[in-house]
Amino acid sequence: MFEVSGGDVANLGDADLRRLITQMALSELRTQGCPLSAVIAGGNQDAPDGGLDVRIECPITFSNPDFVPRQLTGFQVKKPDMPASAICEEMRPNNELRDVIHELAEASGAYIIVSAQGSVADKPLRDRREAIRDALHDLPTASQLYTDFYDRDRLAIWINKYPGVSAWVRSRVGRPISGWSNIADWGGSGEAGLKSYLFTDKACLVDERSHERKQLPILDGIAHLRTALRIPKQCIRLVGLSGLGKTRLVQALFESGVGEEPLDPSLAVYTDYSEETDPTALEMARQLVERGQFVILIVDNCNPSTHSELARLCTSKASKISLITVEYDVRDDKPERTEVFRLQSADPELVAEWLKQSFPSISQIDRKKIAEFSDGNFRIAQALAETLGKGETLGRLKSHQLFQRIFQQRNEPDQQLLRAAENLSLLYSIDGEDTSENSELAIVGTIRNVGASSLYGSLAELRCRGVVQARGRWRAILPQAIANPLASHALKRIPPSDFDRFCTTLTPRMLKSVSRRIGFLHDSAEAQAVVTRWLRSDGPLADLIALGEPGLQIITNIAPVASDAVLAKLERELNGSSADRILELNAANRSQWIRLIKALGYDGHLFNTTAILLARFLAAEPEGHHYKTACEAFGEFFHLYLSGTQATPEQRRQVIKDLALSGDPAFRRCASVALDALLKVGYFSSMSSFDFGARSRDWGWQPRINKDIWDWYDSAIDLAVELE
C-alpha cells in the first residue's frame, strides 16, 4: 500500500535524501532497542562533512543487525550515481584515504556509500563493492571494516519496512496516498513546525473501562498508551470534547522529550476520517492486515461504528496492527475489544502559554482572557485569537462549524435543547438541582413557558456533552466562548419588554448573574439596548446608592457593554446630592467606585473625565491617608508603563496642567501626585485589574522606541518647570 520504488528514491532532493537516511537509521535503532542519541547527522548537503553524512555510534551490541550492520556505522550519502572511479575519488581525495574511514576501521565499524540515482544489477554492484575495497589497499586494518554500497532499489527495500517513512517519501516526491500521511505531516506542519508538547498535572486521561474511572496524569496516560500500542491487535479509543488536544496528545506518543520510550513514528500512518480518503480507513486496514506488517494505525474523527469495524479487523488472527482512534463526541462509547480513555479539560494556564507560543503579538491580558473564555480548549482559543486581529470580541466563538462540533457533536439537531441552552446561558451560573415552583430553573423557564423539570433534563443532556460544568448544586454552560453566543442568540429571540419583565422576577443573585453574562456581549446590539434600559431613570439601576454593593457590582459587570453611558451615570451620581456619601473616606463601596472609574479610563476619549473623577476621590482624602485611597489608581494613570490607559502623553500632561491651574488646593495636590507619577523612572507596578468583560485590553499606552521615552521625560520636565 505505502510501497515506494527505486524511482521514488531517485526523485528525492539532496536534503530529503540525507533526512531519509537519518530517519531510517533511527527506525532501525528503535527496533534494536538502542538509544536514538546514537544517530548523528546534520549540516548542509554541500558543506564539508569529513566523508560522512550520517554516523551511528551505538553503545549497545545489535542483536539482529540489518541495514545498519555495526555499532559504529558511517553513511556517505550521494544523490548522483557512484561508479567505481567516483567511489575512489570520494574515499581518497588527493589519493589520501579519509581519516574518518581510518577511525571506522580501527573500531571494527562499517562504511556504506548510498547513491539515490544508482540502480545496479549484480555485476555492477560487485564492481562498486570491489571499488570500495580497492580504496582501502593501504589501510592496515581494512579487514576489520565492513563496507557496502546501497543503490536506490536497496534503499526502497529498507524504506518499505517502515510504512510511516514510506508515506513520507511518497509525499515528498508527489505520490501521496489521498488522505493518508506519516506523523511528520499531520496538519501540514512538518516536524520542524511542531511545537513542544505542553501539559500540566491539571489535565488527565480517564480510564472509562475501569470500575472507578481511574484518572491518569498525562505522563502516566502517555506511558500506558505507548505500552499498549506496541503490541499488535491492541485497540485504543481516545475521546473528549473537540479542541482539548486529543490529536496533539497522539502526536506526543511518538515524540522524544515527552516521557520515556516514545513510539516509533516510522510505524505510524494517519488519516482524518472527516476528510475524503482513498482508500478508506476500512480498506486500508484490510490491506495492512493482508500485508502482515506491524503498523500503528491512527484514525482521527472516527465515529463509533467505523471504530467497531476497524477494531474487528485489527484484532483478527492475521493482524499485526495496533489501532488508536480519536473522537470528539463525548457520549458513552465503550466498544468491544477496545480500551477507552477520555481526555479531561486542559488547564487555562496551559492554553495561555500555548497562545504565547502561537500568537506572540497578543497581549498577556488578552491571552489570559482568551484562555479563560476557552475553558482550556485549544481549538476555541485558536479561533478567538485568530479573529482578535480583525478587531472582534475575545469572548464569542464565531466559527459555526466549531460550535457545532462542540455543542451538537454527532447528535441529531435538537432545536428544543438549543433553545434551552440559549436561555440557560443568560445566567453566568444557575442552581441546577432545585426544580420547585420558585426555583431559578422555574424562573428561567418562564421565558418560553418551559417547566423546571424540562430544563433540568436539558442541563443533564448538556452535561453529558461536556458543555455544562457542575460544582455542587450550581451549573454553568462552558466554555464561555460557547455560552456567550448562546446568550446573544437568546436576546435576539426575546422581545425587549418580555426580557425586562423577566428581569423584574429575578432574585438579586440571579440579576447579578445575568449582568455578568451581558457584560461579555458588548458587540450585541440587544445587550447594548438592555444596558441602556437598565441605566434609565426608571430602570433597575436608577438609584445606585439605594442598591448598595449589589447595584455597584451589576453596573461594574455591564460597564464593558456601554462604557460611555456607564461613565455618564457615575458622573451624574458624583455631581448629585449623593456625592458626599460616595466620596466619604469610610464609604463601604468607595474602593469599588475607584476601580470601576479606573477601568473606564482605558479608552482615550474617556480619560479626561475619569481622571477628574478619580482626582475628586483623591482630593477628598487628607495627606497621608492610606485606607481605600485613590492615590495609587490615580497615579498609575500617569505612569510611563502599566498605566491602564490609551490616553496620549499630551492628554495626560494637559490634565495635570488643568488640575494645577484650577485654583483648588486639593486639585493642585492631585496635580503634584500626577506629576510625580509622570516623572517616575523605574520599578513600575500596578494593583489594578486590566480585565474588562470580553473587550481586548493591554497594559495601556507605552513607548515603542527610545525616542518616545526621551520625549516623555523631556516634556514632563518642561511641564514641571512651567508649573513651578
XYZ file of C-alpha atoms in Angstrom:
724
model
C 0.000 0.000 0.000
C 2.674 2.503 1.020
C 5.448 0.864 -1.013
C 7.993 3.080 -2.685
C 10.169 2.194 -5.663
C 13.735 2.924 -6.553
C 12.384 5.578 -8.886
C 10.788 7.358 -5.930
C 14.126 7.376 -4.112
C 15.844 8.806 -7.194
C 13.387 11.720 -7.217
C 14.279 12.852 -3.703
C 16.300 16.033 -3.346
C 19.681 16.162 -1.597
C 18.339 17.423 1.729
C 15.437 14.931 1.737
C 17.847 12.098 0.960
C 20.029 12.872 3.954
C 16.954 13.232 6.143
C 15.714 9.887 4.833
C 18.898 8.035 5.793
C 18.796 9.678 9.214
C 15.191 8.571 9.739
C 15.920 5.072 8.531
C 18.857 4.761 10.924
C 16.669 5.991 13.789
C 13.950 3.484 12.880
C 16.368 0.573 12.793
C 17.941 1.554 16.110
C 14.476 1.640 17.685
C 13.875 -1.938 16.586
C 17.210 -2.882 18.190
C 16.305 -1.131 21.445
C 19.204 1.291 21.045
C 19.366 4.931 22.203
C 18.388 7.347 19.446
C 21.159 9.708 20.517
C 23.495 7.255 18.770
C 22.471 8.771 15.408
C 24.461 11.871 14.464
C 23.507 13.900 11.406
C 23.209 17.490 10.346
C 24.628 20.258 8.286
C 24.053 21.365 4.719
C 24.332 18.824 1.944
C 27.106 20.841 0.278
C 29.042 21.597 3.461
C 32.285 19.705 4.186
C 31.368 16.589 6.150
C 34.684 14.785 6.531
C 33.355 11.936 4.423
C 30.223 11.014 6.400
C 26.686 12.423 6.276
C 25.129 10.164 8.912
C 27.036 8.459 11.697
C 25.859 5.840 14.206
C 27.755 5.428 17.465
C 25.740 2.893 19.439
C 26.955 1.630 22.832
C 24.766 -1.486 22.623
C 25.526 -4.587 20.580
C 22.956 -5.234 17.833
C 21.011 -8.433 18.341
C 19.815 -8.651 14.754
C 21.715 -6.184 12.516
C 20.329 -5.406 9.080
C 20.855 -2.219 7.072
C 22.832 -0.709 9.959
C 25.369 -3.526 10.245
C 27.708 -2.374 13.065
C 27.544 -0.409 16.300
C 29.784 2.174 14.644
C 28.488 2.800 11.124
C 29.036 5.719 8.766
C 26.907 6.589 5.740
C 28.157 8.733 2.882
C 25.012 9.884 1.067
C 25.118 10.911 -2.574
C 22.291 11.729 -4.962
C 24.276 11.025 -8.199
C 25.317 7.559 -9.294
C 28.691 6.456 -7.957
C 30.687 4.398 -10.469
C 33.982 2.846 -9.409
C 36.051 5.927 -10.382
C 33.801 8.236 -8.366
C 33.993 5.903 -5.361
C 37.792 6.077 -5.324
C 37.732 9.882 -5.562
C 35.162 10.108 -2.765
C 37.086 7.867 -0.373
C 40.573 9.111 -1.308
C 40.596 12.837 -2.110
C 44.101 13.748 -3.330
C 44.819 9.990 -3.133
C 44.682 10.106 0.684
C 42.215 7.849 2.495
C 39.863 9.913 4.621
C 40.650 9.985 8.340
C 37.087 9.047 9.243
C 37.461 5.754 7.350
C 40.626 5.014 9.349
C 38.614 5.610 12.527
C 35.791 3.320 11.436
C 38.213 0.534 10.570
C 40.117 0.769 13.851
C 36.789 0.431 15.716
C 35.649 -2.515 13.560
C 32.863 -0.365 12.195
C 31.098 -0.120 8.855
C 31.361 2.301 5.944
C 28.461 2.464 3.479
C 28.053 4.566 0.362
C 24.461 5.424 -0.537
C 23.524 6.502 -4.063
C 19.984 7.614 -4.872
C 20.494 7.615 -8.627
C 22.369 4.360 -8.810
C 20.405 1.286 -9.838
C 22.775 -1.603 -10.246
C 22.370 -5.263 -11.064
C 24.535 -7.994 -9.635
C 27.695 -7.368 -11.687
C 27.749 -3.528 -11.305
C 27.033 -3.946 -7.598
C 30.059 -6.258 -7.238
C 32.147 -3.713 -9.134
C 31.193 -0.934 -6.745
C 31.788 -3.089 -3.688
C 35.212 -4.039 -5.058
C 35.956 -0.368 -5.759
C 35.271 0.401 -2.095
C 37.637 -2.397 -1.013
C 40.299 -1.319 -3.510
C 40.297 2.152 -1.993
C 41.404 0.535 1.280
C 44.560 -1.019 -0.237
C 46.974 0.797 2.118
C 44.799 0.547 5.251
C 46.364 -1.914 7.741
C 43.040 -2.522 9.482
C 40.999 -2.904 6.287
C 39.911 -6.408 7.210
C 38.136 -5.027 10.296
C 35.986 -2.616 8.275
C 32.604 -3.725 6.927
C 31.749 -1.969 3.641
C 28.778 -1.910 1.307
C 27.019 0.050 -1.417
C 23.279 0.819 -1.254
C 21.650 1.779 -4.532
C 18.154 3.194 -4.884
C 16.481 -0.213 -5.106
C 18.103 -1.492 -1.923
C 17.090 1.770 -0.240
C 13.499 1.148 -1.345
C 13.576 -2.306 0.282
C 14.811 -0.714 3.508
C 12.205 2.057 3.394
C 9.327 -0.354 2.824
C 9.974 -1.942 6.206
C 8.548 1.230 7.756
C 5.160 2.431 6.454
C 5.470 5.836 8.096
C 8.714 6.544 6.259
C 7.226 5.171 3.039
C 4.312 7.593 3.372
C 6.738 10.476 3.891
C 8.783 9.567 0.807
C 5.655 9.352 -1.326
C 4.513 12.779 -0.149
C 7.933 14.289 -0.909
C 8.004 13.001 -4.483
C 4.403 13.937 -5.276
C 2.812 10.481 -4.963
C 0.909 10.701 -1.658
C -1.913 8.319 -0.869
C -5.002 10.519 -0.753
C -5.857 11.412 2.827
C -3.018 9.394 4.389
C 0.222 10.693 5.862
C 3.022 9.948 8.270
C 3.278 11.622 11.637
C 5.576 14.415 10.444
C 2.950 15.725 8.024
C -0.112 15.863 10.302
C -1.815 19.185 9.790
C 0.765 20.084 7.169
C 3.102 21.350 9.876
C 6.025 19.032 9.335
C 8.380 18.052 12.131
C 10.095 21.431 12.124
C 6.791 23.206 12.757
C 5.689 21.006 15.660
C 5.963 22.898 18.945
C 6.869 21.259 22.232
C 4.054 19.301 23.819
C 2.663 21.333 26.724
C 0.980 19.646 29.660
C 0.318 20.077 33.389
C -0.989 17.881 36.162
C -4.412 19.521 35.852
C -5.113 17.593 32.643
C -5.602 13.843 32.801
C -6.806 10.756 30.970
C -9.802 8.978 32.455
C -9.855 5.215 32.001
C -13.503 4.723 31.055
C -13.217 0.924 31.293
C -12.016 0.868 34.898
C -14.659 0.393 37.570
C -13.746 3.598 39.413
C -12.980 5.551 36.187
C -9.361 5.922 37.207
C -7.715 9.241 36.388
C -4.191 9.079 34.976
C -1.920 12.144 34.929
C -0.965 12.943 31.348
C 2.531 11.456 31.515
C 1.215 8.258 33.116
C -1.514 8.109 30.483
C 1.017 8.537 27.689
C 3.160 5.752 29.130
C 0.111 3.453 29.301
C -0.925 4.192 25.708
C 2.605 3.623 24.445
C 2.847 0.268 26.189
C -0.483 -0.849 24.734
C 0.187 0.316 21.175
C 3.496 -1.537 20.970
C 1.521 -4.776 20.990
C -0.242 -5.937 17.790
C -4.029 -6.258 17.934
C -4.335 -3.574 20.648
C -7.164 -1.067 20.128
C -7.415 2.305 21.857
C -10.275 4.812 21.716
C -9.428 8.412 22.776
C -12.482 10.633 23.291
C -13.052 14.129 24.589
C -14.540 17.480 23.709
C -13.321 18.923 20.423
C -10.339 21.194 20.918
C -8.868 19.750 24.116
C -5.751 18.477 22.332
C -6.525 14.812 21.657
C -4.756 14.720 18.282
C -1.792 16.604 19.721
C -1.587 14.053 22.540
C -1.476 11.222 19.988
C 1.375 13.016 18.227
C 3.203 13.261 21.557
C 3.151 9.462 21.847
C 5.796 9.424 19.105
C 7.954 12.304 20.372
C 11.171 12.022 22.305
C 11.307 14.515 25.143
C 7.769 13.619 26.264
C 8.121 10.982 28.937
C 10.226 7.928 28.181
C 10.418 5.414 25.311
C 8.341 7.092 22.593
C 6.654 5.038 19.936
C 8.439 4.665 16.603
C 6.969 7.283 14.217
C 8.167 5.265 11.235
C 5.486 2.682 12.075
C 2.602 5.171 12.229
C 0.154 6.031 9.464
C -2.528 8.652 9.995
C -5.803 9.748 8.453
C -8.579 12.163 9.351
C -11.851 10.280 8.818
C -13.723 13.554 8.271
C -11.696 14.091 5.079
C -12.095 12.169 1.836
C -9.536 9.382 1.618
C -8.600 6.810 -0.964
C -8.528 4.082 0.195
C -10.978 4.381 3.070
C -9.848 3.616 6.593
C -11.526 0.206 6.489
C -9.962 -0.710 3.149
C -6.560 0.454 4.392
C -6.902 -1.743 7.475
C -7.841 -4.754 5.318
C -4.816 -4.273 3.085
C -2.453 -3.772 6.025
C -3.740 -6.981 7.609
C -3.104 -8.839 4.354
C 0.391 -7.385 4.187
C 1.152 -8.814 7.630
C 3.340 -5.901 8.730
C 3.317 -4.235 12.130
C 1.680 -0.805 11.789
C 0.248 1.689 14.254
C -2.944 2.864 12.551
C -4.304 6.257 13.664
C -7.791 7.361 12.581
C -8.870 10.836 13.696
C -12.509 11.982 13.944
C -13.590 8.357 13.812
C -17.255 7.671 14.520
C -18.248 4.759 16.792
C -19.474 2.410 14.059
C -16.293 2.823 11.999
C -14.179 2.221 15.083
C -16.026 -1.008 15.784
C -15.354 -2.251 12.238
C -11.694 -1.232 12.465
C -11.315 -2.951 15.830
C -12.767 -6.141 14.368
C -10.232 -6.087 11.528
C -7.266 -5.089 13.680
C -7.886 -7.833 16.243
C -8.308 -10.580 13.647
C -5.969 -13.565 13.753
C -3.798 -12.407 10.852
C -3.485 -8.801 12.049
C -0.256 -7.204 13.240
C -1.877 -3.775 13.552
C -2.360 -1.708 16.689
C -5.133 0.865 16.413
C -5.906 4.211 18.026
C -8.951 6.237 17.019
C -9.844 9.757 18.128
C -13.379 11.072 18.554
C -14.871 14.440 19.561
C -18.275 13.022 20.516
C -18.239 12.530 24.293
C -21.281 10.283 24.604
C -20.853 6.911 26.319
C -18.723 4.990 23.838
C -17.286 1.676 25.028
C -16.821 -0.582 22.011
C -15.716 -4.181 22.327
C -12.040 -5.183 22.148
C -11.055 -1.605 22.999
C -9.560 0.411 25.835
C -11.334 3.788 26.104
C -9.755 6.918 27.531
C -11.329 10.350 27.928
C -9.143 13.467 27.858
C -10.320 15.817 30.576
C -10.344 19.584 30.090
C -6.952 21.187 29.791
C -5.601 23.906 32.077
C -6.404 27.541 31.065
C -2.888 28.495 32.175
C -1.550 25.914 29.741
C -3.667 27.385 26.956
C -2.319 30.849 27.808
C 1.230 29.506 27.466
C 0.317 27.895 24.139
C -1.128 31.204 22.946
C 2.129 32.899 23.907
C 3.983 30.477 21.623
C 1.499 30.591 18.770
C 0.308 34.230 18.892
C 3.180 36.260 20.380
C 1.651 39.573 19.256
C -1.399 39.148 21.510
C -1.087 40.928 24.844
C -0.662 38.980 28.063
C -4.015 40.300 29.295
C -5.805 39.104 26.176
C -4.066 35.711 26.303
C -5.301 35.229 29.848
C -8.836 36.266 28.936
C -8.933 34.041 25.830
C -7.710 31.095 27.907
C -10.439 31.797 30.459
C -13.192 32.043 27.846
C -11.994 28.886 26.105
C -12.005 26.940 29.401
C -8.771 25.206 28.454
C -9.954 24.383 24.921
C -7.108 24.875 22.446
C -9.302 24.931 19.354
C -11.625 27.585 20.752
C -8.624 29.589 21.956
C -7.132 29.475 18.467
C -10.412 30.574 16.881
C -10.687 33.521 19.297
C -7.054 34.505 18.811
C -7.349 34.424 15.017
C -10.381 36.730 14.999
C -8.852 39.123 17.532
C -6.568 40.547 14.871
C -9.682 41.603 12.958
C -10.899 43.717 15.881
C -13.511 41.252 17.069
C -14.501 40.298 20.583
C -12.475 37.999 22.809
C -15.458 36.192 24.215
C -17.561 34.896 21.350
C -16.841 31.920 19.120
C -17.505 32.934 15.522
C -16.847 29.579 13.878
C -20.210 27.898 13.301
C -18.548 24.612 12.371
C -16.534 24.508 15.586
C -19.629 25.468 17.588
C -21.476 22.536 16.039
C -18.631 20.111 16.830
C -18.594 21.158 20.463
C -22.297 21.707 21.120
C -24.041 19.246 18.813
C -21.234 16.676 18.328
C -22.592 13.702 16.341
C -26.122 14.044 17.708
C -29.069 14.966 15.541
C -30.030 18.674 15.624
C -32.291 19.368 18.616
C -33.889 22.826 18.482
C -35.563 22.375 21.857
C -32.234 21.638 23.514
C -30.603 24.554 21.697
C -33.301 26.987 22.861
C -32.994 25.698 26.434
C -29.212 26.195 26.282
C -29.693 29.747 24.977
C -31.982 30.689 27.860
C -29.847 28.957 30.481
C -26.803 30.815 29.151
C -28.381 34.142 30.067
C -27.184 33.398 33.586
C -23.492 33.035 34.311
C -24.458 30.223 36.704
C -27.721 28.701 37.879
C -28.988 26.458 40.660
C -29.387 23.270 38.641
C -30.859 20.994 41.318
C -33.896 22.826 42.690
C -36.985 22.330 40.482
C -39.550 23.760 42.921
C -42.114 26.382 41.941
C -39.946 29.397 42.781
C -36.615 27.870 41.813
C -34.123 29.501 39.467
C -34.884 26.862 36.840
C -38.582 27.664 37.109
C -37.926 31.407 36.714
C -35.785 30.859 33.607
C -38.459 28.514 32.272
C -40.978 31.379 32.179
C -39.129 32.854 29.184
C -40.564 30.135 26.910
C -43.126 28.554 29.211
C -40.883 25.541 29.850
C -41.093 23.672 33.122
C -38.216 23.445 35.593
C -38.072 19.666 35.177
C -37.626 20.046 31.426
C -34.739 22.486 31.932
C -33.254 20.092 34.460
C -33.255 17.396 31.766
C -31.658 19.795 29.282
C -28.872 20.573 31.737
C -28.295 16.863 32.233
C -28.005 16.277 28.475
C -25.679 19.254 28.039
C -23.547 17.957 30.873
C -23.282 14.609 29.089
C -21.999 16.504 26.061
C -19.333 18.173 28.176
C -20.648 21.734 27.830
C -22.048 22.120 31.349
C -19.865 22.242 34.433
C -21.246 21.240 37.829
C -19.997 22.461 41.181
C -22.263 21.350 43.977
C -25.765 22.497 43.095
C -24.530 25.121 40.650
C -24.422 24.619 36.886
C -22.711 26.739 34.230
C -22.569 26.381 30.461
C -18.905 26.319 29.457
C -16.703 27.240 27.729
C -17.736 30.895 27.969
C -16.981 31.244 24.265
C -19.900 28.839 23.704
C -22.183 30.338 26.364
C -21.760 33.918 25.133
C -23.114 33.361 21.589
C -25.919 31.225 23.030
C -26.935 34.102 25.310
C -26.631 36.585 22.449
C -28.984 34.469 20.330
C -31.430 34.281 23.248
C -31.561 38.081 23.480
C -32.346 38.247 19.754
C -35.328 35.927 20.209
C -36.841 37.519 23.331
C -38.908 40.714 22.894
C -37.338 43.550 24.954
C -40.488 44.043 27.027
C -40.580 40.322 27.859
C -36.936 40.369 28.855
C -37.467 43.413 31.095
C -40.419 41.705 32.794
C -38.256 38.586 33.217
C -35.562 40.694 34.919
C -38.088 42.056 37.429
C -38.745 38.488 38.625
C -35.080 37.720 39.278
C -33.594 37.401 42.712
C -30.630 39.715 43.463
C -28.250 36.788 42.893
C -29.829 35.955 39.542
C -29.816 39.584 38.391
C -26.120 39.801 39.224
C -25.552 36.568 37.294
C -27.427 37.913 34.246
C -25.438 41.149 34.393
C -22.189 39.214 34.353
C -23.249 37.415 31.188
C -24.441 40.602 29.491
C -21.081 42.185 30.310
C -19.427 39.759 27.861
C -21.765 40.761 24.991
C -20.509 44.252 24.131
C -20.828 43.504 20.387
C -24.524 42.590 20.722
C -26.975 45.346 19.834
C -29.581 43.667 22.032
C -27.219 43.621 25.027
C -26.383 47.273 24.468
C -30.091 48.071 24.445
C -30.588 46.161 27.706
C -27.860 48.201 29.405
C -29.363 51.435 28.102
C -32.752 50.495 29.557
C -31.205 49.455 32.880
C -29.469 52.842 33.217
C -32.595 54.893 32.534
C -34.201 56.894 35.344
C -36.926 54.246 35.594
C -34.565 51.268 35.138
C -33.320 48.780 37.744
C -30.061 50.752 38.186
C -31.711 54.156 38.560
C -30.682 54.562 42.212
C -27.174 53.171 42.669
C -26.891 54.431 46.215
C -30.028 52.630 47.327
C -28.887 49.423 45.636
C -25.582 49.471 47.510
C -22.920 46.847 46.782
C -25.138 44.626 44.553
C -26.026 47.568 42.321
C -22.424 48.649 42.006
C -21.415 45.082 41.161
C -24.058 44.933 38.447
C -23.016 48.234 36.863
C -19.385 47.064 37.012
C -20.385 43.867 35.192
C -22.188 45.701 32.391
C -19.697 48.575 32.014
C -17.847 46.925 29.068
C -21.077 46.941 27.041
C -21.689 50.718 27.239
C -18.661 52.421 28.759
C -19.749 55.946 27.778
C -23.224 55.527 29.256
C -21.931 53.952 32.468
C -19.355 56.714 32.940
C -22.045 59.334 32.346
C -24.166 57.624 35.002
C -21.302 57.683 37.511
C -20.564 61.329 36.710
C -24.198 62.265 37.342
C -24.107 60.499 40.692
C -20.901 62.308 41.697
C -22.424 65.630 40.654
C -25.645 64.944 42.502
C -26.829 65.049 46.065
C -25.198 61.717 46.925
C -21.668 62.850 46.069
C -20.521 63.313 49.657
C -21.773 59.848 50.636
C -19.814 58.291 47.728
C -16.593 60.237 48.369
C -16.703 59.826 52.157
C -13.476 58.187 53.363
C -15.176 55.240 55.063
C -17.885 54.690 52.443
C -18.494 50.953 52.106
C -18.204 50.884 48.318
C -15.526 53.560 47.858
C -12.877 51.117 46.546
C -15.349 49.662 44.025
C -16.089 53.115 42.640
C -12.377 53.816 42.250
C -11.669 50.504 40.484
C -14.582 50.942 38.072
C -13.668 54.509 37.149
C -10.033 53.475 36.617
C -11.131 50.662 34.276
C -13.330 53.042 32.270
C -10.351 55.325 31.705
C -8.641 52.859 29.361
C -10.211 54.443 26.275
C -8.526 57.699 25.383
C -11.779 59.599 24.774
C -12.932 58.814 28.332
C -9.625 59.590 30.017
C -10.187 63.252 30.922
C -13.499 62.547 32.639
C -12.227 59.508 34.541
C -9.041 61.293 35.620
C -11.025 64.214 37.045
C -13.438 61.832 38.814
C -10.533 59.962 40.402
C -8.995 63.294 41.354
C -12.179 64.111 43.257
C -11.762 60.931 45.318
C -8.120 61.794 45.969
C -8.936 65.411 46.765
C -11.355 64.238 49.459
C -8.516 62.431 51.255
C -6.218 64.139 53.738
C -2.496 63.893 53.102
C -1.068 60.625 54.362
C -4.407 58.817 54.057
C -3.975 55.168 53.004
C -7.320 53.420 53.628
C -9.444 52.950 50.486
C -7.275 55.567 48.859
C -7.499 56.685 45.239
C -3.847 57.722 45.218
C -2.439 54.563 43.580
C -5.147 54.248 40.916
C -4.921 57.961 40.079
C -1.111 57.938 39.977
C -0.971 54.887 37.701
C -2.839 56.847 35.028
C 0.311 58.964 34.632
C 2.945 56.224 34.583
C 5.066 55.588 31.517
C 4.317 51.848 31.832
C 1.326 49.887 33.207
C -0.870 52.984 33.147
C -4.035 51.134 32.121
C -4.989 53.875 29.666
C -4.506 54.537 25.979
C -4.564 58.281 26.586
C -1.685 60.001 24.840
C 1.157 61.618 26.774
C -0.192 65.006 25.636
C -3.642 64.227 27.092
C -2.165 63.275 30.413
C 0.035 66.361 30.649
C -2.969 68.551 29.859
C -4.999 67.024 32.697
C -2.131 67.735 35.098
C -1.987 71.308 33.849
C -5.746 71.764 34.254
C -5.644 70.430 37.819
C -2.655 72.574 38.742
C -4.278 75.749 37.402
C -7.744 75.012 38.821
C -7.302 77.244 41.854
C -8.444 74.440 44.175
C -5.642 73.490 46.625
C -6.902 69.889 46.775
C -6.760 69.607 42.977
C -3.300 71.202 42.944
C -2.222 68.411 45.327
C -3.652 65.919 42.829
C -1.603 67.607 40.090
C 1.518 67.143 42.223
C 0.771 63.417 42.648
C 0.240 63.067 38.891
C 3.426 64.991 38.069
C 5.460 62.781 40.407
C 3.994 59.745 38.618
C 4.827 61.295 35.257
C 8.488 61.622 36.310
C 8.754 58.097 37.736
C 11.683 56.312 36.062
C 11.596 52.700 37.253
C 10.041 49.903 39.331
C 6.664 50.295 37.628
C 3.888 48.149 39.054
C 0.131 48.159 39.180
C -2.530 46.925 41.568
C -5.286 47.478 39.017
C -7.238 44.814 37.179
C -6.895 45.112 33.417
C -9.788 42.760 32.581
C -12.814 44.411 31.028
C -15.521 41.977 30.007
C -14.754 40.428 26.624
C -13.008 43.519 25.270
C -9.417 43.329 24.087
C -7.075 45.055 26.503
C -3.368 45.538 27.145
C -1.314 47.409 29.746
C -2.071 50.767 28.164
C -0.017 53.162 26.065
C 3.717 52.592 26.275
C 6.767 53.761 24.324
C 7.639 51.809 21.202
C 11.048 53.337 20.511
C 13.680 55.083 22.629
C 12.666 58.471 21.249
C 9.225 58.027 22.835
C 10.895 57.691 26.235
C 13.084 60.774 25.693
C 10.072 62.782 24.549
C 8.053 61.629 27.574
C 10.612 62.811 30.139
C 11.645 65.943 28.248
C 8.016 67.063 28.134
C 7.437 66.067 31.768
C 10.411 68.153 32.900
C 9.218 71.087 30.806
C 5.784 70.796 32.452
C 7.323 70.681 35.929
C 9.334 73.813 35.190
C 6.255 75.542 33.767
C 4.140 74.760 36.853
C 6.848 75.564 39.402
